[in-house]
Amino acid sequence: MSSAPHWIEPHPHGIFVRPANAWIDPSRPVSRALVTHGHADHARGGHDAVWATPETLAIINLRYGRYPGENAVEYGQTLDLNGVKVSFHPAGHVLGSAQIRMQYRGETVVVTGDFKRRPDPSCAAFELVPCDIFITEATFGLPVFRHPPTSDEIAKLLAMRAAHPEGCVLVGAYALGKAQRVITELRALGYHDPIYLHGALEKMCALYADHGIAMGPLLPVAGTDKADLKGSIVLAPPSALADRWSRRLPDPVTSMASGWMRVRARAQQRGVELPLIISDHADWDELTTTIREVAPKEVWVTHGREEALLRWCELHQIKARALALVGREDEDEG
Amino acid sequence: MQAFSALVTQLGYTRSRNAKVALIADYLRATPDPDRGWALAALTGEADFAAVKSSAVRTMAMERVDPELFRLSRDFVGDTAETVALIWPETAPPANDLRLADAVDAFAGVSRARAPALLAEYMDRLDSDGRYALIKLATGAMRVGISARLAKTAFAQAFGLEVDAVEEVWHALSPPYASLFAWGDGGPRPDPEGTPYFRPFMLAHPLEDGTVDLADYAAEWKWDGIRIQIVRVGDDTRLFSRGGDDITPAFPDIAAHMPVEGVFDGELLVRGAAQMGEAASFNALQQRLGRKTVSAKMLAEAPAFVRLYDLLIDGTEDLRLLPWFVRRERLEARMAALPADRFDLSQIIAAQDFDELGRIRDGARDAAIEGVMLKRRDSLYVPGRRVGLWYKWKRDPLSADCVMMYAQRGSGKRSSFYSDYTFGCWNEDGELVPVGKAYSGFSDTELKWLDKFVRQNTLNRFGPVREVEKSLVLEVAFDSIHESKRHKSGIAMRFPRISRLRRDKPAAEADTVQTLRALIT
C-alpha cells in the first residue's frame, strides 16, 4: 500500500468508503450503509440510509424492521455516491446476496461479502467481477476445507431417511439461506414429500417462495402428530437440535448442514450423528480459484481463517493483507 | 479398507454404547479374516507398527503441502491424522482399492525411511475417510471413543460368547487373532497354557461416603506406585501393567528375581534414598516406566521392589475362585521363597473399627500412601470393578487457589475450546510463576465459560497458546505436591484438576508458592 491513505478504509467495525461517505456492512449504526446480504453479522439495525438489493431489504424488513432510508439496488444497476460508482453483483451466498463493486479515480474495488461458487437453486449464481483490489471473506480459508458435491450430501440425507422409517431425520440448518438451500437441493434430487419446519424457519421459507424460489410442500412441526412425522425430514435452526423442542419428534437422527461438518470434532461437539457438509461459503479451492480468476493487483481479507489465505497469496506472489474486522461469524453460519 | 473406514467414520458419529457395539459386531461378522482381526487389533489398541510414527505422517504431508498451511490447519482441526486426511491433495478421484490386510503387511515390513513414501502411496488410493482410518490404524491411535473393553464386548456379542471368557484368553493372543475368530465361528476355545500371559485385574470402586464393617472387610494401604502383575511360567517371567502392557524390559531387577511359578498381583515401587529406604513416590517410578532398557546407574539409584497384594495362580493352580482370605494365606506361605529385598507383603492394617481406621488413614504421612484399600474377606478374584467387593478410600485431596496464566486449545473433541490451563501462584517478589497445568475437573458449562473468558482476555498469542489477563482465580485440587527441578517454581503437582472457578476472589488473594512448598511430602 502507498503511504497516502487509500479511499477505502478498513476499520474494525466495517469498511469505510471515504469519498462516498458510506460504510459497507458496518457493525455499528452509521448514517449511510451499503449492505451485502441479510445475515446478522453483516446487516445490523440502526442505520439512517441503506443501499442493498431488493431481496436483502425484504429479508432485513422481515428480521429487523425498516430503516428510515431504504434504497433498493438491482444487480448490475450502477449508482453514483459522491463520485464513487457503485454496483451490486450476485455473490451466490444466499437470496439477494451481493458483491459490491466500487470505481473511483480509475480504480476498481470489489467487496465480496460472503460468497460461494457452486450452484445453489435458491439464489442467483456468483458473478466474476474483475477488479484491482479484491476484498474477500475467508470463512473456510484453510486447505482442509473442501466441500464435497452437494448432491452426495443430499443423497446421504435421503439414505438415512430411508433407513430410519420409524423415526425422522432432524437437520439443523441456519434460518436464512441454509434451510432454503437444503429444501431446494432435496427437491432437485426428486424428493417431493412434505418437509417439516421448526417455527423459526417458516417466515424465511415463505419469503423465498414469494421471491419465486420453488419450495414444494412445507408443513409446520407445531400441531403435527408425532406419528405423522415418522419417516420424515425435519428442519430446525441449529440451536434447536439439543433443545427440549426436539422431544416432540419421533426418535430423531440428529443431522446438521454446515461447512464446519468437515471437521469431526465440530460435528461431535454438537452431537451430530449425520454430518452434511453443505456450505454457503466458498471452500479453499473456490477461494483460491476465484482469486486467480479475478487476478486483482491486491487481495484484502475481511474475516475468517485469513492467515492461511495470506500465506497462499504469499506463495503465489499476490499482494495481500488482513483487515481483521470484528464481530463476524457471530451467527457461526457456515 | 472401505468397510473399515466406514466403520471408523460411523463410530465417530455414534453416541450410544449399544449402537457402537452393534456396529462393530456387524462389521466383525461380515468381514473376512484376516481383515477383521486387524480391525479388532486397531480398535483394542493392539496394532502398532514400529516404523510408522506420527513423524512419518508429518514428513509425508510436508512433501505435498506447504508446512505453514499445514500448521495452521492442524491448529484448527486439532488432530494430525485428520488434518492430513482432509488436506491431502487429490490429483485424481481415488480408486479406494486398498485391502486392509495388505496395508498391515506392508506397514509391518516397511523400514522407517520408506514409511512416509509407502503411506503417501496409500493416501493417493483412498478417499478422505479412508485416509483418516488408515493413518489412525498405522500410528496405533484410533481414538474413536471406544475402549478396548467395548471392542471385546462387541466381539463377544457378535459370536455369542461371554466377554469375561474373551478377556481371560485375550492377552495370550496376538493379531490378527485367527484362533479367536475360529472360536467365534464354532471352533475350540484358544488354549494359551504354557505361556506367560496377563490375566485381567480385579479393581476397586471408590468408597464415596459410606462405611464398611471391618468384620467383613480387611484393610490394606493403597500404595502410590504402579499396579502390576507378575507372571512366571517355567523360567520365563513377565511383568504386566494395568492395561496388560508388558513392562518387563523396564524392570529387569524384578523379573530376574522371581523364583516362584504363578501369577502375583502387587504394587511396583522404587526405594528412594530420601525416604530412608521406604517406598519413594510415584515420580521416582515414572523415570523408569516406558523404557526399553535401563542403565546400571538407574538400577542402583532407584531400585525397584514389589509389594504383593494377592496370589492368583500358585504354581499351576488357579486360586481366583477361592475367597480372598484363603488366597492371602497362600500368598503369605509363599513369601519365604521370595528374596526380601525385591518382594514384601502388603500389610493388613490393624484397626478395631472403621472410626479407628479413619484416624489411622488421616495420620499416614508417607508420600507413597494414596489411601486405604478395603477388601471383602470372602471376595473371589473377579475381573473389573464389582460393587461391594473391593473399595478404595483415598486421602482427601489438597487444594490451592491459583491464577490462570495461559490457555491452550484441547485436541479431539475439544479442539475448538481453550481447555488446557496453566496456572500460577505468587512468589516472594510478587510475581506469578506457573505451578501446574490442568485440563479437567470442570463441567461442560464451565468449559464454555472458561473458553469465553480466554478469548475475551487474551493478552498474547504464541501459536496455539494464549496468554490471558491474570485475573481469574482457579481452585485447584491435587493429590500431592513434590519438588521439581523442571519447573521454575520448583514444585510439581500430582494429578491437578480444577475443582472450582473462584470468580469471586481477586487474583491478589491467590496462594503463594511458599504456601504450596509447605505441602511437599
PDB file of C-alpha atoms in Angstrom, chain B residues 206-207 222 361 370-372 392-397 479 495 497:
ATOM      1  CA  PRO B 206     -14.251 -45.579  45.347  1.00  0.00           C
ATOM      2  CA  LEU B 207     -15.799 -45.620  48.815  1.00  0.00           C
ATOM      3  CA  LYS B 222      -3.210 -48.211  48.898  1.00  0.00           C
ATOM      4  CA  ARG B 361      -5.649 -43.137  57.434  1.00  0.00           C
ATOM      5  CA  GLU B 370      -2.606 -42.871  48.486  1.00  0.00           C
ATOM      6  CA  GLY B 371      -5.219 -44.092  50.904  1.00  0.00           C
ATOM      7  CA  VAL B 372      -6.691 -47.331  52.141  1.00  0.00           C
ATOM      8  CA  LYS B 392     -10.507 -47.665  47.604  1.00  0.00           C
ATOM      9  CA  TRP B 393     -10.686 -44.958  50.238  1.00  0.00           C
ATOM     10  CA  LYS B 394      -8.325 -42.199  49.112  1.00  0.00           C
ATOM     11  CA  ARG B 395      -6.883 -39.475  51.281  1.00  0.00           C
ATOM     12  CA  ASP B 396      -8.660 -36.153  50.869  1.00  0.00           C
ATOM     13  CA  PRO B 397      -7.130 -34.119  48.058  1.00  0.00           C
ATOM     14  CA  ASP B 479      -3.235 -35.457  45.293  1.00  0.00           C
ATOM     15  CA  PHE B 495      -2.951 -35.077  39.300  1.00  0.00           C
ATOM     16  CA  ARG B 497      -7.593 -30.627  38.394  1.00  0.00           C
TER      17      ARG B 497
END
